[in-house]
N, C-alpha and C. Protein backbone atom coordinates (compact mmCIF):
# COMPACT_ATOMS: atom_id res chain seq x y z
N ALA A 1 178.76 193.69 -20.57
CA ALA A 1 178.90 194.72 -21.52
C ALA A 1 181.30 195.21 -21.01
N ILE A 2 181.55 195.63 -21.55
CA ILE A 2 182.71 196.43 -21.52
C ILE A 2 182.18 198.08 -21.66
N ILE A 3 182.58 198.30 -20.97
CA ILE A 3 182.82 199.83 -20.94
C ILE A 3 184.40 200.14 -20.89
N GLY A 4 184.62 201.73 -22.19
CA GLY A 4 185.97 201.54 -22.37
C GLY A 4 186.23 200.75 -22.85
N GLY A 5 187.92 200.49 -22.95
CA GLY A 5 188.98 199.78 -23.07
C GLY A 5 188.62 199.56 -24.15
N GLY A 6 189.04 200.34 -25.11
CA GLY A 6 189.50 201.14 -26.51
C GLY A 6 190.63 200.82 -27.24
N GLU A 7 191.50 200.28 -26.58
CA GLU A 7 193.04 199.81 -26.71
C GLU A 7 192.63 198.06 -27.00
N GLY A 8 191.71 197.69 -26.30
CA GLY A 8 191.64 196.33 -26.62
C GLY A 8 191.62 194.79 -26.08
N ALA A 9 192.61 195.28 -24.42
CA ALA A 9 193.27 194.41 -23.02
C ALA A 9 191.85 193.86 -22.63
N THR A 10 191.10 194.17 -22.52
CA THR A 10 190.43 193.86 -21.41
C THR A 10 189.43 192.76 -22.31
N LEU A 11 188.81 193.36 -23.31
CA LEU A 11 188.49 192.29 -24.18
C LEU A 11 188.81 190.90 -25.31
N ARG A 12 190.68 191.50 -25.55
CA ARG A 12 191.56 190.22 -24.86
C ARG A 12 191.14 189.31 -24.32
N GLU A 13 191.14 189.59 -22.47
CA GLU A 13 190.88 188.89 -21.54
C GLU A 13 189.56 188.31 -21.75
N VAL A 14 188.65 188.94 -21.66
CA VAL A 14 187.32 187.95 -21.74
C VAL A 14 187.03 187.40 -22.97
N LEU A 15 187.57 187.39 -24.02
CA LEU A 15 187.85 186.22 -25.39
C LEU A 15 188.59 185.37 -24.39
N LYS A 16 189.45 185.00 -24.15
CA LYS A 16 189.91 184.07 -23.67
C LYS A 16 189.64 183.05 -22.75
N HIS A 17 187.74 183.02 -22.54
CA HIS A 17 187.21 182.11 -21.94
C HIS A 17 186.22 181.03 -22.52
N ASN A 18 186.36 179.89 -22.43
CA ASN A 18 184.94 178.71 -23.73
C ASN A 18 183.81 179.29 -23.86
N THR A 19 184.09 179.79 -22.31
CA THR A 19 182.18 180.21 -22.57
C THR A 19 181.81 181.17 -22.60
N VAL A 20 181.95 181.91 -23.09
CA VAL A 20 182.21 183.75 -24.12
C VAL A 20 181.24 183.31 -25.41
N ARG A 21 180.08 183.24 -25.32
CA ARG A 21 179.57 183.38 -26.35
C ARG A 21 179.38 184.86 -27.46
N GLU A 22 179.19 185.89 -26.89
CA GLU A 22 179.70 187.48 -27.02
C GLU A 22 180.09 188.40 -25.95
N ALA A 23 180.95 188.86 -26.65
CA ALA A 23 181.41 190.14 -25.89
C ALA A 23 181.12 191.56 -26.75
N VAL A 24 180.67 192.58 -26.02
CA VAL A 24 180.15 193.47 -26.38
C VAL A 24 180.97 194.70 -25.30
N MET A 25 181.46 195.65 -26.57
CA MET A 25 182.35 197.41 -25.91
C MET A 25 181.79 198.26 -26.48
N ILE A 26 181.53 199.46 -25.86
CA ILE A 26 181.02 200.29 -25.41
C ILE A 26 182.59 201.18 -25.40
N GLU A 27 182.65 201.85 -26.51
CA GLU A 27 183.87 202.77 -26.63
C GLU A 27 183.62 204.65 -27.04
N ILE A 28 184.04 205.09 -26.29
CA ILE A 28 183.47 206.55 -26.95
C ILE A 28 184.61 207.29 -28.18
N ASP A 29 185.38 206.93 -28.06
CA ASP A 29 186.77 207.15 -28.92
C ASP A 29 187.38 205.83 -29.86
N GLY A 30 186.21 206.53 -30.68
CA GLY A 30 186.90 205.11 -31.82
C GLY A 30 188.01 205.66 -32.59
N GLU A 31 188.56 206.62 -32.07
CA GLU A 31 190.27 207.12 -32.64
C GLU A 31 191.43 206.45 -31.67
N LEU A 32 191.25 206.34 -30.43
CA LEU A 32 191.24 205.47 -29.37
C LEU A 32 191.69 203.71 -30.42
N ALA A 33 190.83 203.40 -30.14
CA ALA A 33 191.32 202.28 -30.49
C ALA A 33 192.23 202.21 -32.33
N ASN A 34 191.71 202.31 -32.91
CA ASN A 34 192.76 203.00 -34.52
C ASN A 34 193.87 203.00 -34.25
N VAL A 35 194.32 204.11 -33.21
CA VAL A 35 195.75 204.50 -33.06
C VAL A 35 195.96 203.36 -31.68
N SER A 36 195.80 202.35 -31.23
CA SER A 36 195.38 201.12 -29.97
C SER A 36 196.39 199.84 -31.38
N ARG A 37 195.69 200.13 -32.27
CA ARG A 37 195.99 198.58 -32.94
C ARG A 37 197.89 199.37 -34.61
N THR A 38 197.60 200.62 -34.24
CA THR A 38 198.28 201.23 -34.71
C THR A 38 200.17 200.88 -33.59
N TYR A 39 200.00 201.21 -32.37
CA TYR A 39 200.71 201.27 -31.58
C TYR A 39 201.30 200.70 -30.77
N LEU A 40 199.87 199.75 -30.40
CA LEU A 40 200.17 198.78 -29.25
C LEU A 40 198.89 197.48 -29.47
N PRO A 41 199.11 196.91 -30.25
CA PRO A 41 198.60 195.87 -31.57
C PRO A 41 198.53 194.74 -30.69
N GLU A 42 199.82 194.92 -29.83
CA GLU A 42 199.75 193.01 -28.98
C GLU A 42 198.60 193.28 -27.74
N TRP A 43 198.46 194.63 -27.39
CA TRP A 43 197.30 194.35 -26.01
C TRP A 43 195.81 194.26 -27.37
N SER A 44 195.41 193.94 -28.33
CA SER A 44 194.44 193.00 -28.38
C SER A 44 194.92 192.31 -29.56
N ASP A 45 195.69 191.80 -29.53
CA ASP A 45 196.25 190.06 -30.09
C ASP A 45 195.02 189.38 -29.27
N CYS A 46 194.16 188.61 -30.45
CA CYS A 46 194.06 187.76 -29.93
C CYS A 46 194.60 186.03 -30.92
N SER A 47 195.58 186.16 -31.72
CA SER A 47 195.87 185.40 -32.56
C SER A 47 196.97 184.21 -31.54
N ASP A 48 196.87 184.04 -30.34
CA ASP A 48 196.78 182.74 -29.66
C ASP A 48 195.94 182.52 -29.20
N ILE A 49 194.78 182.86 -29.01
CA ILE A 49 193.39 181.76 -28.08
C ILE A 49 192.86 181.72 -29.05
N VAL A 50 192.81 179.94 -28.98
CA VAL A 50 192.09 178.66 -29.40
C VAL A 50 190.47 178.86 -28.85
N VAL A 51 189.65 178.78 -29.52
CA VAL A 51 188.55 178.32 -28.20
C VAL A 51 187.90 177.35 -29.05
N VAL A 52 187.73 176.20 -28.75
CA VAL A 52 187.05 174.86 -29.57
C VAL A 52 185.88 174.88 -28.72
N GLY A 53 184.85 174.61 -29.73
CA GLY A 53 183.26 174.24 -28.73
C GLY A 53 183.21 175.16 -27.36
N SER A 54 182.14 174.88 -26.85
CA SER A 54 181.85 176.09 -25.26
C SER A 54 181.02 174.61 -25.11
N ASP A 55 181.18 175.42 -23.31
CA ASP A 55 180.33 175.19 -22.21
C ASP A 55 178.81 174.22 -23.01
N TYR A 56 178.20 175.12 -23.36
CA TYR A 56 177.09 174.91 -23.78
C TYR A 56 176.74 173.91 -24.83
N ASP A 57 177.16 173.19 -25.42
CA ASP A 57 177.28 172.57 -26.76
C ASP A 57 178.84 171.70 -27.14
N ASP A 58 178.47 170.37 -27.84
CA ASP A 58 179.06 169.47 -28.68
C ASP A 58 180.11 170.49 -30.24
N GLU A 59 180.44 171.59 -30.46
CA GLU A 59 180.08 172.15 -31.33
C GLU A 59 181.90 171.79 -30.83
N LYS A 60 182.70 171.96 -32.29
CA LYS A 60 183.92 171.45 -32.05
C LYS A 60 184.74 172.14 -32.86
N GLU A 61 184.22 173.35 -33.56
CA GLU A 61 184.40 174.21 -34.38
C GLU A 61 185.92 175.01 -34.12
N GLU A 62 186.60 175.53 -34.77
CA GLU A 62 187.15 176.49 -34.00
C GLU A 62 186.56 177.63 -34.25
N ILE A 63 186.35 178.98 -33.30
CA ILE A 63 185.71 180.09 -33.77
C ILE A 63 186.82 181.02 -33.39
N GLY A 64 187.58 180.72 -32.93
CA GLY A 64 188.63 182.34 -32.86
C GLY A 64 190.04 181.34 -33.02
N GLY A 65 191.15 182.20 -32.44
CA GLY A 65 192.44 181.75 -32.56
C GLY A 65 193.33 182.11 -34.06
N SER A 66 194.24 181.08 -34.59
CA SER A 66 195.41 182.08 -35.74
C SER A 66 194.64 182.83 -36.30
N SER A 67 193.21 182.52 -37.22
CA SER A 67 192.82 183.22 -37.73
C SER A 67 192.46 184.85 -37.90
N THR A 68 192.15 184.56 -36.61
CA THR A 68 191.91 186.02 -36.10
C THR A 68 193.24 187.18 -35.04
N LYS A 69 193.38 187.55 -35.89
CA LYS A 69 194.91 188.72 -35.44
C LYS A 69 194.53 189.70 -34.13
N SER A 70 192.92 190.30 -34.57
CA SER A 70 192.83 191.34 -33.09
C SER A 70 191.66 191.31 -33.07
N CYS A 71 191.62 190.81 -31.79
CA CYS A 71 190.35 190.62 -30.95
C CYS A 71 189.51 191.56 -30.89
N PHE A 72 189.19 193.00 -31.96
CA PHE A 72 188.03 193.76 -32.29
C PHE A 72 187.45 192.66 -33.51
N ASP A 73 187.85 191.97 -33.91
CA ASP A 73 187.73 191.32 -35.26
C ASP A 73 187.17 189.89 -35.13
N ASP A 74 187.46 189.83 -33.46
CA ASP A 74 187.01 187.73 -32.75
C ASP A 74 185.48 187.89 -33.84
N PRO A 75 185.04 186.91 -33.88
CA PRO A 75 183.11 186.92 -34.64
C PRO A 75 182.55 187.30 -33.32
N ARG A 76 183.33 186.37 -32.34
CA ARG A 76 181.83 186.60 -30.94
C ARG A 76 181.90 187.96 -30.49
N ALA A 77 182.54 189.42 -31.03
CA ALA A 77 182.98 190.90 -30.63
C ALA A 77 181.99 190.89 -30.89
N THR A 78 181.08 192.45 -30.21
CA THR A 78 180.80 193.43 -30.83
C THR A 78 180.90 194.31 -30.06
N VAL A 79 181.86 195.88 -31.25
CA VAL A 79 182.40 196.17 -31.07
C VAL A 79 181.08 197.75 -31.17
N HIS A 80 181.03 198.80 -30.29
CA HIS A 80 180.42 199.83 -30.68
C HIS A 80 181.13 201.36 -30.21
N PHE A 81 181.35 201.99 -31.20
CA PHE A 81 182.04 203.68 -30.64
C PHE A 81 180.65 204.21 -30.92
N GLU A 82 180.13 204.39 -29.49
CA GLU A 82 179.55 206.21 -29.38
C GLU A 82 179.56 207.24 -29.01
N ASP A 83 178.62 208.10 -28.63
CA ASP A 83 179.30 208.92 -27.63
C ASP A 83 177.83 209.41 -26.82
């Protein structure tokens, strides 16, 4: 789990690894993520990450990458905004 990291940069780095099946980020300030998406989009940009398959199975479908601009929208990411 990532505690904090509302700008998305840590989530982006975690999602670069093929072994990651799920990443959970917990951020206290949902507005920080919104501001970061607007003014710092490159920090959470996952468009250059392409994850094909995994170390766990023979799956060969693309599960991330150019179809996912923001790491917040990656299907492997679960983001909670809680206090």
